[in-house]
Amino acid sequence: MKFKFDKKYLYWGITAFLALTGAILFYYILFHRSNFMGGLDKFITIAMPIIDGFVLAYLFTPILNKIEEVIAKPLCLKAGFSMTPKVKRRIRAGSILATLGVILLVLYELFALIIPEVVRSVQSIIFQFPIYVNNLSNWALLLLKDNPDLEATVDTLINQYSAKVLEYVNTNLLPHINEVLKTVSLSVIGVFKALWNLIIGFIISIYLLGSKEKFAGQAKKIVYAVFDRKAGNELISNFRFIHGTFIGFLGGKIVDSIIIGIICFVCTSVIGTPYSILVSVIIGLTNIIPFFGPWIGGIPSALLVLMVDPKQALYFGILIIVIQQFDGNILGPKILGDSTGLSGFWVIFSITIFGGLFGVLGMVVGVPIFAVFYAGVKSMVNRSLHKRSLPTDLSPYMTVGQIEESMTFTEYIPPVKKKTTNKTPRQKSDTKTDASKKL
């Protein structure tokens, strides 16, 4: 008797095996979370140069595409070269070199012009810090001199908490100074290690840029091998949407922050703000963080200016408010447009959640990540409504009370309470008197 092999049993077996594997993996993650997270951290540490390479290649790709499509290919076509594979490889190599040249030039200008000024500003702050503290204390004493009640309150607070601060320094800070030095040493080693990983990642990014179409083609090939045609098309379309959201938001936010930093430097130089380059760099860098970035950079910068000149700190605070209003209402929408499609509430929500989970990096990438998640949920909801022959527009659902069987929307009308008039005993007696008169 010839045995007939049925593929459905194979599929059932693979499904059962995957379900069992998923259950075991879920149990291990749930009850052995520390071991799992330790192994994951170790793997990320080992793979960090490759991760840096992918991130750098992803960020360099828009610059490479612009140079290749706008400059290199048109020049070759004008020179009479035909787009043979050999010519394309040479165009790609030249475009990669031009991209790296642009990036290195920008970094050189950054380090040559901005970094020395920032270092000089930091050194000046360190050397003149006692003078700044003295100026601030004199200004505070002058302010308190005209307010005796406030002076007494501040003096009481200082006497109350100075002993506690002294006790904390003697009992907690000084005995653990060796641990602090050890932590600082490990941090310095970690910085050098991160720089080394970044250098290796930079080299890896060159190989990725040289064969980016090949890697993209291999990824699509795997997608169509695993999924059917319809699911594969949808998956690739979703990846294109994710790519567009990330590049549109991050690229636009970087350009926006550079412009804000330049505007801040020009304005602070005009009004004579101390350490104008340093505070402008702080404002520009923190502006990459949506919503909270201006406050994260503006408050420390204002305190720094306050130590030097309180009047300039007031001018600087007003300037930052004006610049951020300009950025939020004019410049930001002009550059970013509606790249995320999120309202203000969801922007704050995503920054808060991702910032709490992943720190500063989470605050930067939290908005585009949540925008992708939000768009996916919106797509699923609209698809489900479309199958039920219901409208996908939001406006009908804002006032709907119920949907009838004929798919008509009935507006919700709050019930109105009827006013009941209770007669007082005096009114009743008056009524009886009137009735007796009639009789």
Short mmCIF file of C-alpha atoms in Angstrom, two decimals:
data_model
loop_
_atom_site.label_atom_id
_atom_site.label_comp_id
_atom_site.label_asym_id
_atom_site.label_seq_id
_atom_site.Cartn_x
_atom_site.Cartn_y
_atom_site.Cartn_z
CA MET A 1 0.00 0.00 0.00
CA LYS A 2 1.47 3.32 -1.05
CA PHE A 3 1.62 6.00 1.65
CA LYS A 4 0.16 9.35 0.65
CA PHE A 5 1.73 12.40 2.26
CA ASP A 6 -0.77 15.14 3.13
CA LYS A 7 0.70 18.63 3.45
CA LYS A 8 -1.94 19.78 5.89
CA TYR A 9 -0.48 17.50 8.57
CA LEU A 10 2.89 19.14 8.00
CA TYR A 11 1.35 22.57 8.42
CA TRP A 12 -0.42 21.44 11.60
CA GLY A 13 2.85 20.09 12.96
CA ILE A 14 4.73 23.31 12.17
CA THR A 15 1.93 25.36 13.76
CA ALA A 16 1.96 23.21 16.90
CA PHE A 17 5.76 23.42 17.11
CA LEU A 18 5.72 27.22 16.75
CA ALA A 19 2.94 27.54 19.33
CA LEU A 20 4.87 25.35 21.80
CA THR A 21 8.08 27.30 21.16
CA GLY A 22 6.25 30.60 21.70
CA ALA A 23 4.72 29.32 24.96
CA ILE A 24 8.15 28.20 26.25
CA LEU A 25 9.71 31.51 25.24
CA PHE A 26 6.90 33.46 26.93
CA TYR A 27 7.31 31.40 30.13
CA TYR A 28 11.09 31.98 30.12
CA ILE A 29 10.72 35.74 29.59
CA LEU A 30 8.02 35.95 32.28
CA PHE A 31 9.76 33.99 35.04
CA HIS A 32 13.44 34.44 34.06
CA ARG A 33 13.31 38.05 32.97
CA SER A 34 16.67 39.02 34.48
CA ASN A 35 18.52 36.26 32.60
CA PHE A 36 16.73 37.14 29.38
CA MET A 37 17.46 40.87 29.72
CA GLY A 38 21.08 40.11 30.62
CA GLY A 39 21.51 37.99 27.50
CA LEU A 40 19.77 40.64 25.41
CA ASP A 41 22.05 43.38 26.77
CA LYS A 42 25.11 41.26 26.05
CA PHE A 43 23.96 40.62 22.48
CA ILE A 44 23.28 44.35 21.92
CA THR A 45 26.73 45.21 23.32
CA ILE A 46 28.40 42.78 20.91
CA ALA A 47 26.30 43.90 17.95
CA MET A 48 26.56 47.64 18.70
CA PRO A 49 29.08 48.39 15.86
CA ILE A 50 26.71 46.76 13.35
CA ILE A 51 23.74 48.64 14.84
CA ASP A 52 25.70 51.90 14.59
CA GLY A 53 26.55 51.05 10.98
CA PHE A 54 22.89 50.51 10.06
CA VAL A 55 21.83 53.73 11.83
CA LEU A 56 24.56 55.79 10.13
CA ALA A 57 23.80 54.28 6.72
CA TYR A 58 20.10 55.03 7.24
CA LEU A 59 20.86 58.66 8.12
CA PHE A 60 23.38 59.08 5.26
CA THR A 61 21.08 57.59 2.61
CA PRO A 62 19.05 60.79 1.89
CA ILE A 63 22.28 62.76 1.35
CA LEU A 64 23.67 60.03 -0.92
CA ASN A 65 20.45 59.89 -2.95
CA LYS A 66 20.43 63.66 -3.45
CA ILE A 67 24.06 63.76 -4.59
CA GLU A 68 23.59 60.76 -6.86
CA GLU A 69 20.30 61.80 -8.48
CA VAL A 70 20.78 65.57 -8.65
CA ILE A 71 24.52 65.92 -9.34
CA ALA A 72 26.36 62.71 -10.30
CA LYS A 73 23.95 61.08 -12.80
CA PRO A 74 23.03 64.30 -14.66
CA LEU A 75 26.73 65.16 -15.06
CA CYS A 76 27.50 61.69 -16.43
CA LEU A 77 24.58 61.88 -18.87
CA LYS A 78 25.71 65.30 -20.08
CA ALA A 79 29.23 63.95 -20.55
CA GLY A 80 27.79 61.23 -22.83
CA PHE A 81 28.21 58.21 -20.56
CA SER A 82 25.61 55.46 -20.84
CA MET A 83 24.26 53.99 -17.59
CA THR A 84 26.09 50.66 -17.77
CA PRO A 85 26.62 48.62 -14.55
CA LYS A 86 30.28 49.71 -14.51
CA VAL A 87 29.37 53.39 -14.80
CA LYS A 88 26.69 53.00 -12.10
CA ARG A 89 29.23 51.46 -9.74
CA ARG A 90 31.60 54.37 -10.34
CA ILE A 91 28.78 56.87 -9.80
CA ARG A 92 27.89 55.15 -6.54
CA ALA A 93 31.52 55.16 -5.35
CA GLY A 94 31.92 58.83 -6.20
CA SER A 95 28.61 59.71 -4.53
CA ILE A 96 29.63 57.85 -1.36
CA LEU A 97 32.94 59.74 -1.27
CA ALA A 98 31.09 63.03 -1.78
CA THR A 99 28.62 62.15 0.98
CA LEU A 100 31.40 61.30 3.42
CA GLY A 101 33.20 64.50 2.40
CA VAL A 102 30.13 66.62 3.15
CA ILE A 103 29.61 64.92 6.51
CA LEU A 104 33.27 65.23 7.51
CA LEU A 105 33.31 68.88 6.42
CA VAL A 106 30.26 69.64 8.58
CA LEU A 107 31.83 67.83 11.54
CA TYR A 108 35.11 69.67 11.03
CA GLU A 109 33.36 73.05 10.97
CA LEU A 110 31.45 72.02 14.08
CA PHE A 111 34.59 71.08 15.95
CA ALA A 112 36.69 73.93 14.57
CA LEU A 113 34.23 76.79 15.12
CA ILE A 114 31.74 75.80 17.79
CA ILE A 115 33.51 73.31 20.07
CA PRO A 116 36.49 75.59 20.96
CA GLU A 117 34.09 78.41 21.84
CA VAL A 118 32.01 76.04 23.95
CA VAL A 119 35.14 74.76 25.72
CA ARG A 120 36.31 78.33 26.41
CA SER A 121 32.87 79.20 27.76
CA VAL A 122 32.86 76.18 30.08
CA GLN A 123 36.39 77.01 31.29
CA SER A 124 35.35 80.60 31.94
CA ILE A 125 32.34 79.42 33.91
CA ILE A 126 34.52 77.14 36.04
CA PHE A 127 37.16 79.80 36.77
CA GLN A 128 34.70 82.62 37.40
CA PHE A 129 32.08 80.57 39.19
CA PRO A 130 32.85 82.13 42.63
CA ILE A 131 32.42 85.60 41.12
CA TYR A 132 29.10 84.59 39.56
CA VAL A 133 27.89 83.16 42.86
CA ASN A 134 28.92 86.38 44.61
CA ASN A 135 27.07 88.48 42.01
CA LEU A 136 23.98 86.32 42.38
CA SER A 137 24.09 86.49 46.18
CA ASN A 138 24.53 90.31 46.09
CA TRP A 139 21.58 90.59 43.74
CA ALA A 140 19.50 88.34 46.01
CA LEU A 141 20.48 90.35 49.12
CA LEU A 142 19.57 93.58 47.34
CA LEU A 143 16.22 92.09 46.41
CA LEU A 144 15.60 90.84 49.95
CA LYS A 145 16.64 94.14 51.52
CA ASP A 146 13.52 95.82 50.17
CA ASN A 147 11.33 92.93 51.43
CA PRO A 148 11.93 92.30 55.16
CA ASP A 149 9.34 89.54 55.44
CA LEU A 150 10.83 87.63 52.50
CA GLU A 151 14.32 88.13 53.96
CA ALA A 152 13.28 86.62 57.28
CA THR A 153 11.68 83.62 55.54
CA VAL A 154 14.75 82.95 53.41
CA ASP A 155 17.07 83.32 56.40
CA THR A 156 15.00 80.76 58.34
CA LEU A 157 15.11 78.32 55.45
CA ILE A 158 18.87 78.69 55.07
CA ASN A 159 19.47 78.07 58.77
CA GLN A 160 17.12 75.11 58.71
CA TYR A 161 18.54 73.29 55.69
CA SER A 162 22.24 74.23 55.85
CA ALA A 163 22.82 71.80 58.73
CA LYS A 164 21.08 69.02 56.79
CA VAL A 165 23.18 69.70 53.69
CA LEU A 166 26.36 69.63 55.77
CA GLU A 167 25.31 66.38 57.40
CA TYR A 168 24.53 64.81 53.99
CA VAL A 169 27.97 65.80 52.64
CA ASN A 170 29.80 64.38 55.66
CA THR A 171 27.82 61.16 56.05
CA ASN A 172 26.86 60.22 52.49
CA LEU A 173 28.95 62.03 49.90
CA LEU A 174 32.50 62.01 51.28
CA PRO A 175 32.57 58.32 52.39
CA HIS A 176 31.50 57.28 48.88
CA ILE A 177 33.94 59.48 46.98
CA ASN A 178 35.88 56.40 45.82
CA GLU A 179 32.73 54.95 44.27
CA VAL A 180 32.08 58.26 42.53
CA LEU A 181 35.60 58.26 41.06
CA LYS A 182 35.14 54.65 39.96
CA THR A 183 31.84 55.53 38.26
CA VAL A 184 33.46 58.49 36.48
CA SER A 185 36.34 56.27 35.30
CA LEU A 186 33.92 53.67 33.96
CA SER A 187 31.96 56.43 32.22
CA VAL A 188 35.14 57.67 30.49
CA ILE A 189 35.96 54.11 29.39
CA GLY A 190 32.37 53.73 28.14
CA VAL A 191 32.71 56.94 26.09
CA PHE A 192 35.90 55.69 24.43
CA LYS A 193 34.28 52.33 23.74
CA ALA A 194 31.26 54.04 22.21
CA LEU A 195 33.56 56.11 20.00
CA TRP A 196 35.38 52.97 18.87
CA ASN A 197 32.06 51.28 18.05
CA LEU A 198 31.05 54.41 16.15
CA ILE A 199 34.25 54.30 14.06
CA ILE A 200 33.65 50.64 13.18
CA GLY A 201 30.01 51.44 12.46
CA PHE A 202 31.12 54.25 10.15
CA ILE A 203 33.19 51.76 8.12
CA ILE A 204 30.27 49.30 8.04
CA SER A 205 27.93 52.06 6.84
CA ILE A 206 30.13 52.58 3.75
CA TYR A 207 29.63 48.94 2.72
CA LEU A 208 25.90 49.23 3.39
CA LEU A 209 25.61 52.38 1.28
CA GLY A 210 27.50 50.75 -1.57
CA SER A 211 25.05 47.83 -1.79
CA LYS A 212 21.85 49.29 -0.35
CA GLU A 213 19.70 48.25 -3.33
CA LYS A 214 21.05 44.71 -3.06
CA PHE A 215 20.23 44.47 0.65
CA ALA A 216 16.77 45.95 0.06
CA GLY A 217 16.16 43.44 -2.75
CA GLN A 218 17.20 40.53 -0.52
CA ALA A 219 14.84 41.70 2.21
CA LYS A 220 11.92 41.93 -0.26
CA LYS A 221 12.81 38.50 -1.63
CA ILE A 222 12.54 37.02 1.88
CA VAL A 223 9.21 38.80 2.45
CA TYR A 224 7.65 37.36 -0.72
CA ALA A 225 9.11 33.93 0.07
CA VAL A 226 7.50 33.86 3.53
CA PHE A 227 4.20 35.67 2.83
CA ASP A 228 1.75 35.53 -0.04
CA ARG A 229 1.64 38.28 -2.64
CA LYS A 230 -1.07 40.40 -0.98
CA ALA A 231 0.46 40.23 2.50
CA GLY A 232 3.93 40.88 1.08
CA ASN A 233 2.74 43.97 -0.78
CA GLU A 234 1.06 45.28 2.36
CA LEU A 235 4.13 44.62 4.51
CA ILE A 236 6.48 46.40 2.11
CA SER A 237 4.03 49.30 1.84
CA ASN A 238 3.98 49.56 5.65
CA PHE A 239 7.77 49.63 5.74
CA ARG A 240 7.79 52.44 3.18
CA PHE A 241 5.35 54.36 5.39
CA ILE A 242 7.56 53.79 8.45
CA HIS A 243 10.62 54.95 6.51
CA GLY A 244 8.83 58.07 5.27
CA THR A 245 7.60 58.93 8.78
CA PHE A 246 11.02 58.53 10.39
CA ILE A 247 13.02 60.32 7.70
CA GLY A 248 10.44 63.10 7.38
CA PHE A 249 10.31 63.75 11.11
CA LEU A 250 13.96 63.27 12.11
CA GLY A 251 15.39 65.04 9.05
CA GLY A 252 12.96 67.93 9.36
CA LYS A 253 13.54 68.22 13.11
CA ILE A 254 17.33 68.34 12.66
CA VAL A 255 17.05 71.10 10.03
CA ASP A 256 14.57 72.97 12.23
CA SER A 257 16.88 72.73 15.26
CA ILE A 258 19.90 73.98 13.27
CA ILE A 259 17.90 77.02 12.11
CA ILE A 260 16.67 77.70 15.66
CA GLY A 261 20.24 77.47 16.99
CA ILE A 262 21.47 79.96 14.35
CA ILE A 263 18.58 82.36 15.09
CA CYS A 264 19.30 82.10 18.82
CA PHE A 265 23.01 82.84 18.25
CA VAL A 266 22.29 85.91 16.10
CA CYS A 267 19.74 87.31 18.56
CA THR A 268 21.84 86.66 21.68
CA SER A 269 24.87 88.25 20.00
CA VAL A 270 22.80 91.36 19.21
CA ILE A 271 21.43 91.80 22.74
CA GLY A 272 24.77 90.91 24.34
CA THR A 273 23.85 87.69 26.15
CA PRO A 274 26.83 86.10 27.97
CA TYR A 275 28.08 82.82 26.48
CA SER A 276 25.92 83.26 23.36
CA ILE A 277 27.52 80.34 21.46
CA LEU A 278 27.19 77.95 24.40
CA VAL A 279 23.53 78.74 25.10
CA SER A 280 22.71 78.67 21.36
CA VAL A 281 24.26 75.20 21.04
CA ILE A 282 22.24 74.03 24.06
CA ILE A 283 19.01 75.48 22.64
CA GLY A 284 19.65 73.98 19.20
CA LEU A 285 20.48 70.50 20.50
CA THR A 286 17.58 70.26 22.93
CA ASN A 287 15.16 71.60 20.31
CA ILE A 288 15.39 68.17 18.62
CA ILE A 289 13.23 66.87 21.49
CA PRO A 290 9.61 67.78 20.65
CA PHE A 291 7.53 69.87 23.06
CA PHE A 292 9.77 69.53 26.14
CA GLY A 293 13.04 70.35 24.36
CA PRO A 294 12.78 74.16 24.60
CA TRP A 295 12.23 73.92 28.36
CA ILE A 296 15.00 71.36 28.86
CA GLY A 297 17.51 73.65 27.14
CA GLY A 298 16.04 77.04 28.03
CA ILE A 299 15.86 76.73 31.83
CA PRO A 300 19.54 75.74 32.42
CA SER A 301 20.68 78.35 29.91
CA ALA A 302 18.62 81.04 31.64
CA LEU A 303 20.10 80.03 35.03
CA LEU A 304 23.61 80.25 33.52
CA VAL A 305 22.92 83.74 32.22
CA LEU A 306 21.30 84.67 35.56
CA MET A 307 24.56 83.99 37.41
CA VAL A 308 26.39 86.46 35.15
CA ASP A 309 23.76 89.17 34.64
CA PRO A 310 20.18 88.95 36.00
CA LYS A 311 18.93 91.64 33.61
CA GLN A 312 20.30 89.73 30.60
CA ALA A 313 18.61 86.57 31.97
CA LEU A 314 15.26 88.38 31.74
CA TYR A 315 15.97 89.44 28.15
CA PHE A 316 17.13 85.91 27.31
CA GLY A 317 13.93 84.38 28.76
CA ILE A 318 11.76 86.69 26.67
CA LEU A 319 13.87 85.91 23.58
CA ILE A 320 13.50 82.15 24.07
CA ILE A 321 9.72 82.46 24.42
CA VAL A 322 9.54 84.52 21.20
CA ILE A 323 11.81 82.08 19.31
CA GLN A 324 9.82 79.04 20.42
CA GLN A 325 6.54 80.71 19.44
CA PHE A 326 8.03 81.37 16.03
CA ASP A 327 9.25 77.78 15.80
CA GLY A 328 5.99 76.22 16.97
CA ASN A 329 3.64 78.32 14.84
CA ILE A 330 5.63 79.20 11.69
CA LEU A 331 8.98 77.46 11.17
CA GLY A 332 8.16 73.99 12.54
CA PRO A 333 4.90 73.49 10.57
CA LYS A 334 6.62 74.87 7.44
CA ILE A 335 9.47 72.31 7.63
CA LEU A 336 7.78 69.31 9.23
CA GLY A 337 4.26 69.80 7.91
CA ASP A 338 2.03 66.94 9.10
CA SER A 339 4.78 64.33 9.03
CA THR A 340 3.43 62.47 12.07
CA GLY A 341 -0.32 63.12 11.91
CA LEU A 342 -0.49 63.29 15.73
CA SER A 343 -2.34 65.86 17.80
CA GLY A 344 -0.66 67.74 20.63
CA PHE A 345 -1.96 65.34 23.28
CA TRP A 346 -0.53 62.26 21.55
CA VAL A 347 2.82 64.02 21.07
CA ILE A 348 3.04 64.71 24.83
CA PHE A 349 1.84 61.15 25.56
CA SER A 350 4.49 59.53 23.33
CA ILE A 351 7.31 61.72 24.65
CA THR A 352 6.35 60.97 28.27
CA ILE A 353 6.08 57.19 27.79
CA PHE A 354 9.13 56.66 25.57
CA GLY A 355 11.19 59.17 27.54
CA GLY A 356 10.46 57.27 30.74
CA LEU A 357 11.39 53.96 29.11
CA PHE A 358 14.44 54.92 27.03
CA GLY A 359 15.58 58.33 28.30
CA VAL A 360 16.60 61.13 25.92
CA LEU A 361 16.74 58.80 22.91
CA GLY A 362 13.16 57.75 23.61
CA MET A 363 12.07 61.40 23.73
CA VAL A 364 13.61 61.97 20.28
CA VAL A 365 12.31 58.87 18.46
CA GLY A 366 9.17 58.36 20.55
CA VAL A 367 7.00 60.61 18.39
CA PRO A 368 7.68 58.88 15.01
CA ILE A 369 7.45 55.41 16.64
CA PHE A 370 4.07 56.23 18.18
CA ALA A 371 2.98 57.86 14.90
CA VAL A 372 3.58 54.53 13.13
CA PHE A 373 1.67 52.65 15.85
CA TYR A 374 -1.17 55.20 15.70
CA ALA A 375 -1.39 54.92 11.90
CA GLY A 376 -1.46 51.10 12.14
CA VAL A 377 -4.31 51.11 14.66
CA LYS A 378 -6.17 53.70 12.58
CA SER A 379 -5.77 51.56 9.46
CA MET A 380 -7.08 48.44 11.24
CA VAL A 381 -10.09 50.34 12.63
CA ASN A 382 -10.92 51.87 9.23
CA ARG A 383 -10.61 48.48 7.53
CA SER A 384 -12.96 46.90 10.07
CA LEU A 385 -15.49 49.73 9.67
CA HIS A 386 -15.29 49.45 5.90
CA LYS A 387 -16.17 45.73 6.10
CA ARG A 388 -19.23 46.64 8.17
CA SER A 389 -20.25 49.31 5.61
CA LEU A 390 -19.76 52.07 8.18
CA PRO A 391 -18.16 55.45 7.46
CA THR A 392 -14.52 55.96 8.41
CA ASP A 393 -14.83 59.71 8.91
CA LEU A 394 -14.72 60.81 12.56
CA SER A 395 -17.42 63.50 12.50
CA PRO A 396 -20.50 61.17 12.47
CA TYR A 397 -19.27 59.35 15.60
CA MET A 398 -18.79 62.51 17.68
CA THR A 399 -22.52 63.00 18.28
CA VAL A 400 -23.89 59.50 17.60
CA GLY A 401 -26.30 58.01 20.10
CA GLN A 402 -26.89 54.72 18.27
CA ILE A 403 -26.73 53.23 14.80
CA GLU A 404 -30.00 51.84 13.41
CA GLU A 405 -30.32 48.63 11.41
CA SER A 406 -30.58 50.76 8.27
CA MET A 407 -27.08 52.11 9.07
CA THR A 408 -28.43 55.56 9.85
CA PHE A 409 -26.81 57.50 12.69
CA THR A 410 -29.12 58.76 15.41
CA GLU A 411 -27.89 61.73 17.36
CA TYR A 412 -27.73 61.46 21.13
CA ILE A 413 -30.07 63.89 22.89
CA PRO A 414 -29.70 64.15 26.66
CA PRO A 415 -32.96 63.56 28.55
CA VAL A 416 -34.67 66.70 29.86
CA LYS A 417 -36.05 66.50 33.38
CA LYS A 418 -39.64 67.73 33.76
CA LYS A 419 -40.14 70.48 36.28
CA THR A 420 -42.64 69.51 39.03
CA THR A 421 -44.53 72.33 40.77
CA ASN A 422 -45.34 71.47 44.37
CA LYS A 423 -48.09 73.50 45.93
CA THR A 424 -47.48 74.81 49.41
CA PRO A 425 -50.05 74.17 52.18
CA ARG A 426 -51.00 77.83 52.12
CA GLN A 427 -51.84 77.61 48.45
CA LYS A 428 -54.06 74.57 49.07
CA SER A 429 -55.99 76.38 51.81
CA ASP A 430 -56.48 79.33 49.52
CA THR A 431 -57.90 77.00 46.90
CA LYS A 432 -60.40 75.52 49.35
CA THR A 433 -61.49 78.99 50.42
CA ASP A 434 -62.15 79.97 46.83
CA ALA A 435 -64.20 76.80 46.31
CA SER A 436 -66.34 77.53 49.41
CA LYS A 437 -67.02 81.02 48.18
CA LYS A 438 -68.35 79.64 44.93
CA LEU A 439 -70.72 77.36 46.80
#
